[in-house]
PDB file of C-alpha atoms in Angstrom:
ATOM      1  CA  UNK A1080      84.347  89.632  72.339  1.00 48.00           C
ATOM      2  CA  UNK A1081      81.973  92.612  72.659  1.00 50.00           C
ATOM      3  CA  UNK A1082      81.907  95.027  69.765  1.00 47.00           C
ATOM      4  CA  UNK A1083      83.542  98.407  70.480  1.00 47.00           C
ATOM      5  CA  UNK A1084      80.992 101.006  71.590  1.00 47.00           C
ATOM      6  CA  UNK A1085      82.453 103.925  69.697  1.00 50.00           C
ATOM      7  CA  UNK A1086      79.590 106.294  70.465  1.00 63.00           C
ATOM      8  CA  UNK A1087      80.564 106.616  74.118  1.00 67.00           C
ATOM      9  CA  UNK A1088      82.790 109.556  74.946  1.00 75.00           C
ATOM     10  CA  UNK A1089      84.243 111.437  77.868  1.00 84.00           C
ATOM     11  CA  UNK A1090      83.020 110.591  81.356  1.00 88.00           C
ATOM     12  CA  UNK A1091      80.685 107.824  80.159  1.00 91.00           C
ATOM     13  CA  UNK A1092      83.519 105.979  78.425  1.00 93.00           C
ATOM     14  CA  UNK A1093      85.946 106.455  81.306  1.00 94.00           C
ATOM     15  CA  UNK A1094      83.348 105.180  83.740  1.00 94.00           C
ATOM     16  CA  UNK A1095      82.817 102.057  81.627  1.00 95.00           C
ATOM     17  CA  UNK A1096      86.575 101.404  81.474  1.00 96.00           C
ATOM     18  CA  UNK A1097      87.077 101.859  85.215  1.00 94.00           C
ATOM     19  CA  UNK A1098      84.104  99.626  86.006  1.00 94.00           C
ATOM     20  CA  UNK A1099      85.542  97.012  83.669  1.00 96.00           C
ATOM     21  CA  UNK A1100      88.986  97.294  85.262  1.00 94.00           C
ATOM     22  CA  UNK A1101      87.565  96.734  88.741  1.00 91.00           C
ATOM     23  CA  UNK A1102      85.469  93.793  87.563  1.00 92.00           C
ATOM     24  CA  UNK A1103      88.587  92.243  86.017  1.00 91.00           C
ATOM     25  CA  UNK A1104      90.514  92.767  89.252  1.00 87.00           C
ATOM     26  CA  UNK A1105      87.860  90.995  91.265  1.00 84.00           C
ATOM     27  CA  UNK A1106      87.598  88.147  88.753  1.00 88.00           C
ATOM     28  CA  UNK A1107      91.222  87.453  87.768  1.00 88.00           C
ATOM     29  CA  UNK A1108      93.336  89.448  90.253  1.00 85.00           C
ATOM     30  CA  UNK A1109      96.030  92.037  89.716  1.00 84.00           C
ATOM     31  CA  UNK A1110      98.714  89.706  88.373  1.00 82.00           C
ATOM     32  CA  UNK A1111      96.504  88.376  85.576  1.00 88.00           C
ATOM     33  CA  UNK A1112      94.803  91.640  84.683  1.00 90.00           C
ATOM     34  CA  UNK A1113      95.540  92.750  81.117  1.00 94.00           C
ATOM     35  CA  UNK A1114      94.618  95.803  79.104  1.00 95.00           C
ATOM     36  CA  UNK A1115      93.137  93.425  76.508  1.00 96.00           C
ATOM     37  CA  UNK A1116      90.827  91.944  79.106  1.00 96.00           C
ATOM     38  CA  UNK A1117      89.720  95.358  80.342  1.00 96.00           C
ATOM     39  CA  UNK A1118      89.150  96.591  76.783  1.00 96.00           C
ATOM     40  CA  UNK A1119      87.070  93.523  75.924  1.00 96.00           C
ATOM     41  CA  UNK A1120      84.942  93.855  79.053  1.00 96.00           C
ATOM     42  CA  UNK A1121      84.432  97.594  78.499  1.00 95.00           C
ATOM     43  CA  UNK A1122      83.621  97.122  74.813  1.00 94.00           C
ATOM     44  CA  UNK A1123      86.422  99.413  73.666  1.00 94.00           C
ATOM     45  CA  UNK A1124      90.007  99.131  72.405  1.00 94.00           C
ATOM     46  CA  UNK A1125      93.434  99.147  74.016  1.00 95.00           C
ATOM     47  CA  UNK A1126      94.510 102.419  72.321  1.00 95.00           C
ATOM     48  CA  UNK A1127      91.490 104.142  73.868  1.00 95.00           C
ATOM     49  CA  UNK A1128      92.576 102.963  77.323  1.00 96.00           C
ATOM     50  CA  UNK A1129      96.228 103.871  76.785  1.00 95.00           C
ATOM     51  CA  UNK A1130      95.259 107.417  75.791  1.00 94.00           C
ATOM     52  CA  UNK A1131      93.936 107.872  79.316  1.00 94.00           C
ATOM     53  CA  UNK A1132      96.201 105.645  81.426  1.00 93.00           C
ATOM     54  CA  UNK A1133      99.769 104.797  80.343  1.00 89.00           C
ATOM     55  CA  UNK A1134      99.860 101.407  82.044  1.00 88.00           C
ATOM     56  CA  UNK A1135      98.212  98.830  84.262  1.00 87.00           C
ATOM     57  CA  UNK A1136      99.128 100.384  87.635  1.00 85.00           C
ATOM     58  CA  UNK A1137      97.788 103.807  86.635  1.00 87.00           C
ATOM     59  CA  UNK A1138      94.527 102.229  85.474  1.00 91.00           C
ATOM     60  CA  UNK A1139      94.207 100.173  88.647  1.00 86.00           C
ATOM     61  CA  UNK A1140      94.905 103.195  90.847  1.00 84.00           C
ATOM     62  CA  UNK A1141      92.202 105.132  89.004  1.00 87.00           C
ATOM     63  CA  UNK A1142      89.724 102.261  89.417  1.00 88.00           C
ATOM     64  CA  UNK A1143      90.603 101.941  93.106  1.00 80.00           C
ATOM     65  CA  UNK A1144      90.238 105.685  93.673  1.00 78.00           C
ATOM     66  CA  UNK A1145      86.806 105.574  92.065  1.00 80.00           C
ATOM     67  CA  UNK A1146      85.758 102.932  94.581  1.00 74.00           C
ATOM     68  CA  UNK A1147      86.661 105.173  97.529  1.00 64.00           C
ATOM     69  CA  UNK A1148      83.651 106.148  99.633  1.00 54.00           C
ATOM     70  CA  UNK A1149      82.475 109.727  99.189  1.00 53.00           C
ATOM     71  CA  UNK A1150      82.262 110.281 102.915  1.00 52.00           C
ATOM     72  CA  UNK A1151      78.529 110.806 103.238  1.00 58.00           C
ATOM     73  CA  UNK A1152      77.110 112.142 106.476  1.00 73.00           C
ATOM     74  CA  UNK A1153      79.634 112.181 109.288  1.00 81.00           C
ATOM     75  CA  UNK A1154      79.003 110.144 112.430  1.00 85.00           C
ATOM     76  CA  UNK A1155      77.278 112.086 115.184  1.00 87.00           C
ATOM     77  CA  UNK A1156      76.798 109.680 118.075  1.00 92.00           C
ATOM     78  CA  UNK A1157      77.276 112.286 120.782  1.00 91.00           C
ATOM     79  CA  UNK A1158      80.670 110.958 121.887  1.00 94.00           C
ATOM     80  CA  UNK A1159      84.144 111.369 120.391  1.00 95.00           C
ATOM     81  CA  UNK A1160      85.152 107.737 120.871  1.00 95.00           C
ATOM     82  CA  UNK A1161      82.131 106.252 119.116  1.00 95.00           C
ATOM     83  CA  UNK A1162      82.361 108.859 116.322  1.00 94.00           C
ATOM     84  CA  UNK A1163      85.989 107.835 115.695  1.00 94.00           C
ATOM     85  CA  UNK A1164      85.026 104.164 115.752  1.00 94.00           C
ATOM     86  CA  UNK A1165      82.413 104.820 113.080  1.00 92.00           C
ATOM     87  CA  UNK A1166      84.942 106.659 110.908  1.00 88.00           C
ATOM     88  CA  UNK A1167      87.469 103.859 111.159  1.00 89.00           C
ATOM     89  CA  UNK A1168      84.842 101.318 110.168  1.00 87.00           C
ATOM     90  CA  UNK A1169      84.404 103.243 106.908  1.00 80.00           C
ATOM     91  CA  UNK A1170      88.094 103.007 106.115  1.00 75.00           C
ATOM     92  CA  UNK A1171      88.285  99.355 107.049  1.00 79.00           C
ATOM     93  CA  UNK A1172      85.358  98.635 104.755  1.00 73.00           C
ATOM     94  CA  UNK A1173      87.332 100.163 101.886  1.00 66.00           C
ATOM     95  CA  UNK A1174      90.294  97.869 102.498  1.00 63.00           C
ATOM     96  CA  UNK A1175      88.118  94.793 102.935  1.00 63.00           C
ATOM     97  CA  UNK A1176      86.370  95.595  99.648  1.00 64.00           C
ATOM     98  CA  UNK A1177      89.733  95.582  97.844  1.00 67.00           C
ATOM     99  CA  UNK A1178      91.167  92.232  96.700  1.00 66.00           C
ATOM    100  CA  UNK A1179      94.350  91.550  98.682  1.00 63.00           C
ATOM    101  CA  UNK A1180      96.511  90.911  95.618  1.00 66.00           C
ATOM    102  CA  UNK A1181      95.617  94.371  94.280  1.00 72.00           C
ATOM    103  CA  UNK A1182      97.426  95.985  97.204  1.00 66.00           C
ATOM    104  CA  UNK A1183     100.345  93.569  96.915  1.00 67.00           C
ATOM    105  CA  UNK A1184     100.584  94.105  93.149  1.00 71.00           C
ATOM    106  CA  UNK A1185     100.539  97.870  93.469  1.00 69.00           C
ATOM    107  CA  UNK A1186     103.231  97.772  96.144  1.00 68.00           C
ATOM    108  CA  UNK A1187     105.400  95.633  93.877  1.00 73.00           C
ATOM    109  CA  UNK A1188     104.900  98.008  90.939  1.00 70.00           C
ATOM    110  CA  UNK A1189     105.716 101.055  93.035  1.00 68.00           C
ATOM    111  CA  UNK A1190     109.005  99.481  94.150  1.00 71.00           C
ATOM    112  CA  UNK A1191     110.061  99.076  90.514  1.00 74.00           C
ATOM    113  CA  UNK A1192     108.719 102.313  89.058  1.00 73.00           C
ATOM    114  CA  UNK A1193     109.358 105.667  90.800  1.00 78.00           C
ATOM    115  CA  UNK A1194     106.670 107.355  88.696  1.00 75.00           C
ATOM    116  CA  UNK A1195     104.039 104.871  89.845  1.00 73.00           C
ATOM    117  CA  UNK A1196     105.225 105.323  93.431  1.00 73.00           C
ATOM    118  CA  UNK A1197     104.839 109.092  93.093  1.00 76.00           C
ATOM    119  CA  UNK A1198     101.354 108.584  91.663  1.00 74.00           C
ATOM    120  CA  UNK A1199     100.376 106.362  94.578  1.00 70.00           C
ATOM    121  CA  UNK A1200     101.653 108.915  97.085  1.00 68.00           C
ATOM    122  CA  UNK A1201      99.763 111.671  95.273  1.00 69.00           C
ATOM    123  CA  UNK A1202      96.567 109.611  95.378  1.00 66.00           C
ATOM    124  CA  UNK A1203      96.956 108.933  99.089  1.00 63.00           C
ATOM    125  CA  UNK A1204      97.647 112.604  99.790  1.00 60.00           C
ATOM    126  CA  UNK A1205      94.589 113.611  97.781  1.00 58.00           C
ATOM    127  CA  UNK A1206      92.257 111.431  99.832  1.00 57.00           C
ATOM    128  CA  UNK A1207      89.848 114.019 101.149  1.00 52.00           C
ATOM    129  CA  UNK A1208      88.330 111.888 103.864  1.00 55.00           C
ATOM    130  CA  UNK A1209      90.228 113.193 106.839  1.00 59.00           C
ATOM    131  CA  UNK A1210      88.772 116.662 107.078  1.00 78.00           C
ATOM    132  CA  UNK A1211      86.171 114.413 108.733  1.00 82.00           C
ATOM    133  CA  UNK A1212      88.546 114.002 111.681  1.00 87.00           C
ATOM    134  CA  UNK A1213      88.634 117.756 112.180  1.00 88.00           C
ATOM    135  CA  UNK A1214      84.845 117.950 112.091  1.00 89.00           C
ATOM    136  CA  UNK A1215      84.373 115.082 114.542  1.00 91.00           C
ATOM    137  CA  UNK A1216      86.887 116.584 116.969  1.00 92.00           C
ATOM    138  CA  UNK A1217      85.380 120.064 116.617  1.00 91.00           C
ATOM    139  CA  UNK A1218      81.968 118.690 117.557  1.00 93.00           C
ATOM    140  CA  UNK A1219      83.495 117.053 120.618  1.00 94.00           C
ATOM    141  CA  UNK A1220      85.024 120.397 121.587  1.00 93.00           C
ATOM    142  CA  UNK A1221      81.668 122.145 121.115  1.00 94.00           C
ATOM    143  CA  UNK A1222      80.038 119.562 123.392  1.00 93.00           C
ATOM    144  CA  UNK A1223      82.681 120.290 126.030  1.00 93.00           C
ATOM    145  CA  UNK A1224      83.983 116.729 125.810  1.00 93.00           C
ATOM    146  CA  UNK A1225      87.609 117.816 125.281  1.00 92.00           C
ATOM    147  CA  UNK A1226      89.424 121.175 125.341  1.00 93.00           C
ATOM    148  CA  UNK A1227      90.108 122.918 122.018  1.00 92.00           C
ATOM    149  CA  UNK A1228      92.700 121.090 119.920  1.00 91.00           C
ATOM    150  CA  UNK A1229      94.266 121.893 116.575  1.00 88.00           C
ATOM    151  CA  UNK A1230      94.271 118.990 114.118  1.00 89.00           C
ATOM    152  CA  UNK A1231      97.258 119.071 111.774  1.00 87.00           C
ATOM    153  CA  UNK A1232      97.291 117.006 108.549  1.00 83.00           C
ATOM    154  CA  UNK A1233      99.801 114.611 110.130  1.00 86.00           C
ATOM    155  CA  UNK A1234      97.552 114.019 113.137  1.00 89.00           C
ATOM    156  CA  UNK A1235      94.538 113.564 110.861  1.00 87.00           C
ATOM    157  CA  UNK A1236      96.394 110.894 108.867  1.00 84.00           C
ATOM    158  CA  UNK A1237      97.272 108.775 111.921  1.00 90.00           C
ATOM    159  CA  UNK A1238      94.187 106.483 111.919  1.00 88.00           C
ATOM    160  CA  UNK A1239      94.325 105.758 108.195  1.00 82.00           C
ATOM    161  CA  UNK A1240      98.102 105.247 108.326  1.00 85.00           C
ATOM    162  CA  UNK A1241      97.646 102.685 111.116  1.00 89.00           C
ATOM    163  CA  UNK A1242      94.980 100.836 109.132  1.00 84.00           C
ATOM    164  CA  UNK A1243      97.230 100.778 106.038  1.00 78.00           C
ATOM    165  CA  UNK A1244     100.123  99.446 108.080  1.00 83.00           C
ATOM    166  CA  UNK A1245      98.029  96.643 109.545  1.00 83.00           C
ATOM    167  CA  UNK A1246      96.487  95.648 106.220  1.00 73.00           C
ATOM    168  CA  UNK A1247      99.383  96.124 103.785  1.00 69.00           C
ATOM    169  CA  UNK A1248     102.651  95.756 105.678  1.00 73.00           C
ATOM    170  CA  UNK A1249     101.662  93.358 108.471  1.00 74.00           C
ATOM    171  CA  UNK A1250      99.001  91.443 106.495  1.00 71.00           C
ATOM    172  CA  UNK A1251      96.677  91.404 109.491  1.00 76.00           C
ATOM    173  CA  UNK A1252      92.911  91.255 109.503  1.00 77.00           C
ATOM    174  CA  UNK A1253      91.353  94.512 110.697  1.00 83.00           C
ATOM    175  CA  UNK A1254      88.851  93.185 113.202  1.00 89.00           C
ATOM    176  CA  UNK A1255      86.748  94.940 115.831  1.00 91.00           C
ATOM    177  CA  UNK A1256      89.457  94.518 118.462  1.00 93.00           C
ATOM    178  CA  UNK A1257      92.046  96.236 116.245  1.00 92.00           C
ATOM    179  CA  UNK A1258      89.743  99.151 115.453  1.00 93.00           C
ATOM    180  CA  UNK A1259      88.900  99.615 119.134  1.00 95.00           C
ATOM    181  CA  UNK A1260      92.585  99.523 120.115  1.00 95.00           C
ATOM    182  CA  UNK A1261      93.460 102.164 117.502  1.00 95.00           C
ATOM    183  CA  UNK A1262      90.775 104.455 118.900  1.00 96.00           C
ATOM    184  CA  UNK A1263      91.228 103.769 122.622  1.00 96.00           C
ATOM    185  CA  UNK A1264      95.009 103.274 122.797  1.00 96.00           C
ATOM    186  CA  UNK A1265      96.188 105.735 120.139  1.00 96.00           C
ATOM    187  CA  UNK A1266      93.701 108.306 118.903  1.00 94.00           C
ATOM    188  CA  UNK A1267      91.928 109.335 122.086  1.00 95.00           C
ATOM    189  CA  UNK A1268      95.174 109.619 124.135  1.00 95.00           C
ATOM    190  CA  UNK A1269      96.777 111.546 121.263  1.00 95.00           C
ATOM    191  CA  UNK A1270      93.904 114.028 120.970  1.00 94.00           C
ATOM    192  CA  UNK A1271      93.641 114.517 124.729  1.00 91.00           C
ATOM    193  CA  UNK A1272      97.390 115.011 124.961  1.00 92.00           C
ATOM    194  CA  UNK A1273      97.352 117.625 122.216  1.00 91.00           C
ATOM    195  CA  UNK A1274      94.415 119.381 123.861  1.00 85.00           C
ATOM    196  CA  UNK A1275      96.228 119.357 127.204  1.00 71.00           C
ATOM    197  CA  UNK A1276      99.399 120.910 125.742  1.00 60.00           C
ATOM    198  CA  UNK A1277      97.623 123.667 123.769  1.00 52.00           C
ATOM    199  CA  UNK A1278      98.087 127.036 125.424  1.00 47.00           C
ATOM    200  CA  UNK A1279      94.938 129.171 125.933  1.00 49.00           C
ATOM    201  CA  UNK A1280      96.134 131.764 123.409  1.00 48.00           C
ATOM    202  CA  UNK A1281      96.714 129.311 120.555  1.00 46.00           C
ATOM    203  CA  UNK A1282      94.222 129.004 117.736  1.00 45.00           C
TER     204      UNK A1282
END
């Protein structure tokens, strides 16, 4: 067992713990993950981990959140459809990079513990990736591709909600056909419908 690295503090220590938690998830899965295993891999102690995260689901959620892509440069292909396809590929990559039993384990924990469920909902709501939808649509409007359309938070969440439903609730692989159908059959008709119903005086 590695000796505790007591000289690490703050962000450096938290980063080491979260990296260790993710490595344990990939190696042993959610069901077999223990705080002892994470502490040993991180070279720290269980009390140090528990001071930051009260239990396994909170630690796993934090490790998962840390793995979320930072967004980077937004797609700019010159067409709304291909920009949306590129965005969805980013989200799909996040799900494919997450061991399946992590999602199943978290769902099971949230059913038993209302506080964990609230934490999961808060984490999902805090995902700051979908201002990207507004930007992509605004560029399409500026190009004259579609009329002006107002993107509400609920509309912006539609693509990610559909991906979650496919991956978590229906246990389906998110392949190219699925991504294309979400864009062509749902998102583009939705955005064009909203643009069509906006009155000229609305902002």
